[in-house]
Short mmCIF file of C-alpha atoms and ligand atoms in Angstrom, two decimals:
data_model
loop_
_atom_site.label_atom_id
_atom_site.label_comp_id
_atom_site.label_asym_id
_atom_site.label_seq_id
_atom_site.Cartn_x
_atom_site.Cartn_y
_atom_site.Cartn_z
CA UNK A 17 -42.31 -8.09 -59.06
CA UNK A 18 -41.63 -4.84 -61.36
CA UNK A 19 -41.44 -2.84 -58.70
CA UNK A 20 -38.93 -4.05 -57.01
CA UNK A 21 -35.88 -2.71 -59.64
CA UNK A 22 -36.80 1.01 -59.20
CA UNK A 23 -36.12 0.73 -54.86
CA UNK A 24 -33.42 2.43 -53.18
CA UNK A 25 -31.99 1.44 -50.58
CA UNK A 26 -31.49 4.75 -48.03
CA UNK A 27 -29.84 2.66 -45.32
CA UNK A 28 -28.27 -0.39 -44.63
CA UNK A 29 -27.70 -3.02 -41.25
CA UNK A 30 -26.33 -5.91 -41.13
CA UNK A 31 -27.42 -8.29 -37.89
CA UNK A 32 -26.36 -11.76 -37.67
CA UNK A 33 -28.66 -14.27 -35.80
CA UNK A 34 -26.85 -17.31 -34.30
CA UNK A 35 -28.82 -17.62 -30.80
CA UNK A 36 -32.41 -17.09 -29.76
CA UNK A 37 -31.71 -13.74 -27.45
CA UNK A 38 -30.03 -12.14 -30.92
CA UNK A 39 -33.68 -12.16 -32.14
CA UNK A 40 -34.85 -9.18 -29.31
CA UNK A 41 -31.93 -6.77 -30.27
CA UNK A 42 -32.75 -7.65 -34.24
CA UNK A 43 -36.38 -6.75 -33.54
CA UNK A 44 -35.31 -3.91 -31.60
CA UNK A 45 -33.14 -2.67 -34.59
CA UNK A 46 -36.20 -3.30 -37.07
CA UNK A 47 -38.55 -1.47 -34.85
CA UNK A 48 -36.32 1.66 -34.98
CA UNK A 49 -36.57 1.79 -38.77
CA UNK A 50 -40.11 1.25 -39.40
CA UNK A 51 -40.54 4.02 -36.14
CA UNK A 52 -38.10 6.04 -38.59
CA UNK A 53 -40.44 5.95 -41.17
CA UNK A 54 -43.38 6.94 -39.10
CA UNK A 55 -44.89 3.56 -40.42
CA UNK A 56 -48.59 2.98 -38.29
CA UNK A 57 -48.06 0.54 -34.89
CA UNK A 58 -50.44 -2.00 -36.46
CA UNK A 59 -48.25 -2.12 -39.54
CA UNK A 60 -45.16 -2.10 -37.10
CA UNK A 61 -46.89 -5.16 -35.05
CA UNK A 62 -47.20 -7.32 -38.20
CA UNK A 63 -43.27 -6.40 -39.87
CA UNK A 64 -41.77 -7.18 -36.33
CA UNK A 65 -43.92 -10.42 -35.99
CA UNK A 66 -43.42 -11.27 -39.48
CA UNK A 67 -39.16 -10.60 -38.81
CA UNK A 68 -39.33 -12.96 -35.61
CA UNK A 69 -40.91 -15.69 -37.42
CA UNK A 70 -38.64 -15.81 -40.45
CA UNK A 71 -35.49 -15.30 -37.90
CA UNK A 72 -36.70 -17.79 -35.70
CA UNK A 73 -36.79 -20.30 -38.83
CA UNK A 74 -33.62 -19.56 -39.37
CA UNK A 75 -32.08 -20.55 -35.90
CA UNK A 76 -34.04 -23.46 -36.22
CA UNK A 77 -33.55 -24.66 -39.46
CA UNK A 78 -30.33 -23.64 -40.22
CA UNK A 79 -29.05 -22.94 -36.93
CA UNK A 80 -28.21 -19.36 -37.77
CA UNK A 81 -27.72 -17.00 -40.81
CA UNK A 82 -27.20 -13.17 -41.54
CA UNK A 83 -29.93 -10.71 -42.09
CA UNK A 84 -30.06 -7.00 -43.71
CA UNK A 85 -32.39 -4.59 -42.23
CA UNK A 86 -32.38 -1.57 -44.78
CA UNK A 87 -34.71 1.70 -45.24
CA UNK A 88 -36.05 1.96 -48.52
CA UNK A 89 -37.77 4.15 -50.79
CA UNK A 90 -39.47 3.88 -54.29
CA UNK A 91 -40.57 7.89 -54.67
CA UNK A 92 -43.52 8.84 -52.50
CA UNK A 93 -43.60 5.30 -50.68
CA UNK A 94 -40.81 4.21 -47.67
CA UNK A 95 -40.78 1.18 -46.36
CA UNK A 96 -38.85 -1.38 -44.55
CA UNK A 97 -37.07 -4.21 -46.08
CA UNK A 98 -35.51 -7.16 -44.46
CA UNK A 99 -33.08 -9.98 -45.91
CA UNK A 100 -32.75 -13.17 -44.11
CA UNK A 101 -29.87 -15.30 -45.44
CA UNK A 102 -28.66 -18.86 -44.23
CA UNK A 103 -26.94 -21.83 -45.40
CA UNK A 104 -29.00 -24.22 -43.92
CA UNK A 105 -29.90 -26.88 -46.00
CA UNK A 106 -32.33 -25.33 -47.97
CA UNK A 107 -36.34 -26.42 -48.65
CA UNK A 108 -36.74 -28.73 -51.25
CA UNK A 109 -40.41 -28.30 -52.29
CA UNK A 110 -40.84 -24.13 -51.73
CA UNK A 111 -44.49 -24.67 -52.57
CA UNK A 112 -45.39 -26.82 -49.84
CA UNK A 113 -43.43 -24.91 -47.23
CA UNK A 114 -45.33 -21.75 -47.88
CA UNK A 115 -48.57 -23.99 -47.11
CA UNK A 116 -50.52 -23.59 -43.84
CA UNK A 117 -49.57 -25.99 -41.75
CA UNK A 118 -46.70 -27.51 -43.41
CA UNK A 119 -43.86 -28.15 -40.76
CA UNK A 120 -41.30 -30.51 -40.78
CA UNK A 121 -40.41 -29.50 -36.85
CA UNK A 122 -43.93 -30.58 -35.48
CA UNK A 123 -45.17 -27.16 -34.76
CA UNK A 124 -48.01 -25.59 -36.59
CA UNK A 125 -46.63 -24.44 -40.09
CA UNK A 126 -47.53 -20.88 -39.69
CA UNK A 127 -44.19 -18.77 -39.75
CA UNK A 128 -43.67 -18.97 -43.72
CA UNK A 129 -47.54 -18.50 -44.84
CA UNK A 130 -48.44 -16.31 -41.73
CA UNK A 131 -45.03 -13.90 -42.34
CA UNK A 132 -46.10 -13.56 -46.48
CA UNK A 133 -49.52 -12.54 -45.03
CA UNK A 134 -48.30 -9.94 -42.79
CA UNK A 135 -45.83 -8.08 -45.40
CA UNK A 136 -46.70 -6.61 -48.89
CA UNK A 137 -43.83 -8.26 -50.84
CA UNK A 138 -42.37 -11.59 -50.37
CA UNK A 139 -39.59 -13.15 -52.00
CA UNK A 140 -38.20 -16.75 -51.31
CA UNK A 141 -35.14 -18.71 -53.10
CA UNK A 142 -33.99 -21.74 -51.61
CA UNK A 143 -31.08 -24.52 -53.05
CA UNK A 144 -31.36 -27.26 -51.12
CA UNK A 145 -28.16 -28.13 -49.68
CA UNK A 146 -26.58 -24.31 -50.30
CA UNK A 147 -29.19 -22.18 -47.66
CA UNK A 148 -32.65 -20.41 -48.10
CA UNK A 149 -32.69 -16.59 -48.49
CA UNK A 150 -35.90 -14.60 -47.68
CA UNK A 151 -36.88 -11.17 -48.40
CA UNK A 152 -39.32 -9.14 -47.26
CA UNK A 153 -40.59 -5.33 -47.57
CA UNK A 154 -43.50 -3.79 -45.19
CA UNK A 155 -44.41 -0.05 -46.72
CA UNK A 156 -45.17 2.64 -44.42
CA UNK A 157 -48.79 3.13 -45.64
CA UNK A 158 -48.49 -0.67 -46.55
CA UNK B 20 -30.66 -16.35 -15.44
CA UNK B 21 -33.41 -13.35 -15.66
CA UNK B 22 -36.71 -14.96 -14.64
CA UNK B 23 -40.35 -13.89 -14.44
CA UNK B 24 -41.98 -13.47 -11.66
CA UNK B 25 -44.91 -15.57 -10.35
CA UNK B 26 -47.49 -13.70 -7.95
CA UNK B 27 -49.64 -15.80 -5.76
CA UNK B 28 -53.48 -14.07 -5.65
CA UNK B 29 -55.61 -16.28 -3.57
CA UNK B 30 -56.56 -19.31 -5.47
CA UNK B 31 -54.75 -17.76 -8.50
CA UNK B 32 -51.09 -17.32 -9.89
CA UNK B 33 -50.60 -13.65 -12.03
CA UNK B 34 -47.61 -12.98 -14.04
CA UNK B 35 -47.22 -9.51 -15.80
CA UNK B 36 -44.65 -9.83 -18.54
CA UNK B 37 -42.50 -6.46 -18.71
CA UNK B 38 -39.92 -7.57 -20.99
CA UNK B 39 -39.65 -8.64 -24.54
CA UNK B 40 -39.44 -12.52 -24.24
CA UNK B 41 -37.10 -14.38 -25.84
CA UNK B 42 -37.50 -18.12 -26.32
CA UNK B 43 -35.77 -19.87 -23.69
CA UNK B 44 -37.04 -16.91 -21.40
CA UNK B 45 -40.72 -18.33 -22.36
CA UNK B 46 -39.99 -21.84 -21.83
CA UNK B 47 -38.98 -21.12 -18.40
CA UNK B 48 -41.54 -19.43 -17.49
CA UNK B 49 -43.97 -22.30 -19.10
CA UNK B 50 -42.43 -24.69 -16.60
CA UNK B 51 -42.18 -22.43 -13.66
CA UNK B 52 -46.05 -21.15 -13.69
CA UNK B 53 -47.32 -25.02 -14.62
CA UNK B 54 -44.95 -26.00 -11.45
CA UNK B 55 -46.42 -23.69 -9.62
CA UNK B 56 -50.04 -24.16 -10.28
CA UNK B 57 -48.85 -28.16 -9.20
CA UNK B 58 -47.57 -26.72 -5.77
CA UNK B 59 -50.23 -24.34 -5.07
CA UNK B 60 -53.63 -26.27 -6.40
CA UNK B 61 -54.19 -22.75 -7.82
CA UNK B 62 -57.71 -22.45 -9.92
CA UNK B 63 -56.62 -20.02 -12.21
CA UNK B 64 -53.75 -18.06 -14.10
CA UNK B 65 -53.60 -14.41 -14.90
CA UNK B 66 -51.05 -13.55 -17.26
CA UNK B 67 -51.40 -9.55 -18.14
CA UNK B 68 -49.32 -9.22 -21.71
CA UNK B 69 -50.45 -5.48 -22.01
CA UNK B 70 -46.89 -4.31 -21.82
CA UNK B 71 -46.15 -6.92 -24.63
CA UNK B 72 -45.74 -5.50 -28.35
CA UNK B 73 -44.98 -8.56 -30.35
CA UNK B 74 -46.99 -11.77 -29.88
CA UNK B 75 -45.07 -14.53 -32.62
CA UNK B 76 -46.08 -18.19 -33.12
CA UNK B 77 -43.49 -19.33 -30.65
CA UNK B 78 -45.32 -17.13 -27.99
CA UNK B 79 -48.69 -17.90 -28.62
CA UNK B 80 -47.96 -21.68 -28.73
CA UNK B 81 -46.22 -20.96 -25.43
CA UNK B 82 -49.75 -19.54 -24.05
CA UNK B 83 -51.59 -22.57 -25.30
CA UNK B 84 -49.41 -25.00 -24.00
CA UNK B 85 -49.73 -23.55 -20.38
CA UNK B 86 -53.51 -23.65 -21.29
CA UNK B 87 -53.67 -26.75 -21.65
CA UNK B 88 -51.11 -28.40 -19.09
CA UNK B 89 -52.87 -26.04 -16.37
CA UNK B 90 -56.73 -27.41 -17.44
CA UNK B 91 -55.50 -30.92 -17.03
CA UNK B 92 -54.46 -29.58 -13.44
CA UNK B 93 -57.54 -28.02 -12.98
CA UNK B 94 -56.78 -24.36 -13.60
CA UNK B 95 -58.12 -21.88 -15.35
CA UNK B 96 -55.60 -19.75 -17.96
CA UNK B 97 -56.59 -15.89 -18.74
CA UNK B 98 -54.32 -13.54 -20.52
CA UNK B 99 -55.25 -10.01 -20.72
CA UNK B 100 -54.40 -7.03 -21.91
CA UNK B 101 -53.44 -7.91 -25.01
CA UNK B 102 -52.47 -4.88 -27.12
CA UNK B 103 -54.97 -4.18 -30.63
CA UNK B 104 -52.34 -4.12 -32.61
CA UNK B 105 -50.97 -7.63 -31.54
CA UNK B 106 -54.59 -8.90 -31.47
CA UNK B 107 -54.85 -8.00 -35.22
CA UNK B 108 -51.60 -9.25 -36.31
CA UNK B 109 -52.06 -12.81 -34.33
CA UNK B 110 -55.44 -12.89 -36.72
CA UNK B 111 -53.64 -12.27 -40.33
CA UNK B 112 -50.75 -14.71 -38.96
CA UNK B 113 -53.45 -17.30 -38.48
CA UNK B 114 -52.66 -18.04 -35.15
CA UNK B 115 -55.49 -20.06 -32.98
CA UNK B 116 -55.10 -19.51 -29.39
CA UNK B 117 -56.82 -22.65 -28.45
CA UNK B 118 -58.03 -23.28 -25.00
CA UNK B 119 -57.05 -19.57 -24.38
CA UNK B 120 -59.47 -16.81 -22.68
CA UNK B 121 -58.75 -13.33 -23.14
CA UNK B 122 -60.09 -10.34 -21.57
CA UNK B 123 -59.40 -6.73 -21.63
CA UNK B 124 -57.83 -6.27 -18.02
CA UNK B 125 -56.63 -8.01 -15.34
CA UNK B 126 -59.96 -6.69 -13.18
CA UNK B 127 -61.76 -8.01 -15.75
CA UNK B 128 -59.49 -11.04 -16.20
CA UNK B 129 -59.99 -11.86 -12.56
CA UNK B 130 -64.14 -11.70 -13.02
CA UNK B 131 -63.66 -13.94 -15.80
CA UNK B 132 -61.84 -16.63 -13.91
CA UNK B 133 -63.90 -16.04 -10.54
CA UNK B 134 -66.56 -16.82 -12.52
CA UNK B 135 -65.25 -20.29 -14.63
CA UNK B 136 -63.84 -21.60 -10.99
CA UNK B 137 -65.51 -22.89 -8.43
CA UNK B 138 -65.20 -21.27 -4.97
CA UNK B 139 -66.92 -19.15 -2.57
CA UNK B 140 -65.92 -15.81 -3.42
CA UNK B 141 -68.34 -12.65 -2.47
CA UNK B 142 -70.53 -13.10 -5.17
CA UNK B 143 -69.65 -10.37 -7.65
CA UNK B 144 -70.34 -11.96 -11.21
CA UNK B 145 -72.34 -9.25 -12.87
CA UNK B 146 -69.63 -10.31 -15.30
CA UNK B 147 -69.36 -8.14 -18.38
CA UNK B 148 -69.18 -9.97 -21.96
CA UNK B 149 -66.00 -8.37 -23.68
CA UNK B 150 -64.13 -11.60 -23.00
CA UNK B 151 -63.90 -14.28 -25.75
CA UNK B 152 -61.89 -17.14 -26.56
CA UNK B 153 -59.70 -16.83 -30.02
N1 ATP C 28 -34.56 -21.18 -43.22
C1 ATP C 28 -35.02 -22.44 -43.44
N2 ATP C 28 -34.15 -23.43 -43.81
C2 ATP C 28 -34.61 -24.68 -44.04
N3 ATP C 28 -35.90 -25.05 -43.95
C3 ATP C 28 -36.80 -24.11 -43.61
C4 ATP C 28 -36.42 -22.76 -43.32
N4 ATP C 28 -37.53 -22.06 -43.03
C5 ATP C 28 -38.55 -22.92 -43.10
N5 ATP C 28 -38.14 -24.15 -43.46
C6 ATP C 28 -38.99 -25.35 -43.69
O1 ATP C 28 -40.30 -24.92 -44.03
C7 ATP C 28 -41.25 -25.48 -43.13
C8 ATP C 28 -42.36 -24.50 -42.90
O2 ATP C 28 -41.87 -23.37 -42.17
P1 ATP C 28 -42.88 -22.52 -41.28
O3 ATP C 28 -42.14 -21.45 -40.60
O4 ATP C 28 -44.04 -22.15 -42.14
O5 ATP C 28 -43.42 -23.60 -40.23
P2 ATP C 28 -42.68 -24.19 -38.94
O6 ATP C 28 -41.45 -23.42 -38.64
O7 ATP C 28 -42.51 -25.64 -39.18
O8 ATP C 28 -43.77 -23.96 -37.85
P3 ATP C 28 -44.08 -22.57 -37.06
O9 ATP C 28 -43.34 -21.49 -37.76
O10 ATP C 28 -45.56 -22.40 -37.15
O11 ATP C 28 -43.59 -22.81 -35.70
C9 ATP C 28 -40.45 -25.84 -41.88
O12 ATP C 28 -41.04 -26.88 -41.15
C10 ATP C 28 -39.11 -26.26 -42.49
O13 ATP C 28 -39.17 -27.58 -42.96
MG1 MG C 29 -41.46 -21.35 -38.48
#
């Protein structure tokens, strides 16, 4: 995406998620900076819902990883982005995981498709065997 | 361990969930309520989400699952109060809540379930249609 080069980043957290109660405090903290941004409660709903799916992929998957909440702006437009980063062992075909209903845990294959739908960019790189890194940005007027 | 609890109404069970739920939290409470619709032959659950702000997968497979175990023991599952925001976002995720009803309140909730379950309650079922199944 071209846009992506001309964002800056106004500020930066760094939250690890290794249990399931870290993912509360890590929605908490990505609540406060889309509330920062005076970004609209239904846009709020879907970047927090979109953040617990991705996180909760990561405890599953790759039983933990680090992720980067950070404010940022590209001129007129603020927004919220959020890195996930494991080392898990990675998804071999990216393609089919990003299909409805594609799970390898027997649940209902929603998080990856269902998060992309709920954001307005969505970025995925995976190596299997090195980890999966996802990143995500919800704008304010998104 | 923090727990939820589990109010006995009559013939039903209602659970208001006031905190943000994290997994194991909603596991628990998916065995405690289907336990307790075993001990109490309860016809129907009320669970009022309107202080909930984020509904994710996990959570809505957690409703269906009660669903579902409390039909096969013959209770009725309602959850109300579910916020706009989370009832749009559950939509774009893609999220069926099979075997779910909703309604708007727990008043109404309780009309809803008065009406699906069989017993002699004052009749009182001039029940309104802003309840649907999603
Ligand atoms: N961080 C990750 N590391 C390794 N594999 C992953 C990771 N995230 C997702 N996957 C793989 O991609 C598949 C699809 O993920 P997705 O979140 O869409 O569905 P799910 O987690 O299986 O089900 P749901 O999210 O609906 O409960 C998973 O089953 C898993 O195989
Ligand atoms: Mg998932």
């Amino acid at each position: 995406m071209t846009t992506w080069t001309m964002i800056i980043t106004l500020s930066k957290d760094v939250m690890r998620i290794v249990a399931d109660q870290d993912v509360v405090p890590f929605r908490n903290r990505v609540k406060e900076c889309a509330v920062k941004i005076k970004m609209g409660l239904v846009n709020q709903t879907k970047l927090i819902t979109a953040a617990s799916e991705l996180g909760r992929n990561m405890l599953k998957y790759a039983s933990g990883g680090e992720t980067l909440i950070e404010i940022v702006t590209r001129g007129r437009d603020n927004g919220v982005r959020l890195t996930f980063k494991d080392k898990g062992p990675g998804i071999a075909d990216l393609s089919l995981a990003m299909k409805d209903g594609y799970s390898t845990g027997k649940s209902l294959g929603l998080g990856l498709p269902g998060a992309k739908r709920l954001v307005n960019e969505f970025d995925i790189k995976s190596e299997p065997g090195k980890g999966t890194t996802v990143v995500v940005i919800k704008w304010a007027n998104g | 361990m923090e727990k939820i609890p589990i109010l006995k109404m009559g013939p039903f069970l209602l659970v208001t969930i006031q905190v943000d739920l994290y997994d194991r939290l909603a596991l628990s409470l998916e065995a405690d309520l289907v336990q307790m619709v075993k001990k109490t032959a309860a016809k129907g659950v009320l669970i009022d989400i309107s202080a909930v702000s984020i509904v994710d997968s996990f959570m809505g497979r957690i409703f269906g699952n009660i669903a579902g175990m409390c039909k096969i023991l013959d209770a009725e599952t309602v959850v109300v109060g579910m916020q706009p925001a989370v009832a749009i976002t559950l939509i774009e995720l893609g999220l069926p809540l099979t075997g779910v009803h909703t309604a708007l309140d727990v008043e109404k909730g309780m009309k809803l379930l008065t009406s699906k379950v069989d017993i002699d309650i004052e009749s009182d079922d001039d029940l309104d249609d802003d309840h649907n199944t999603i």
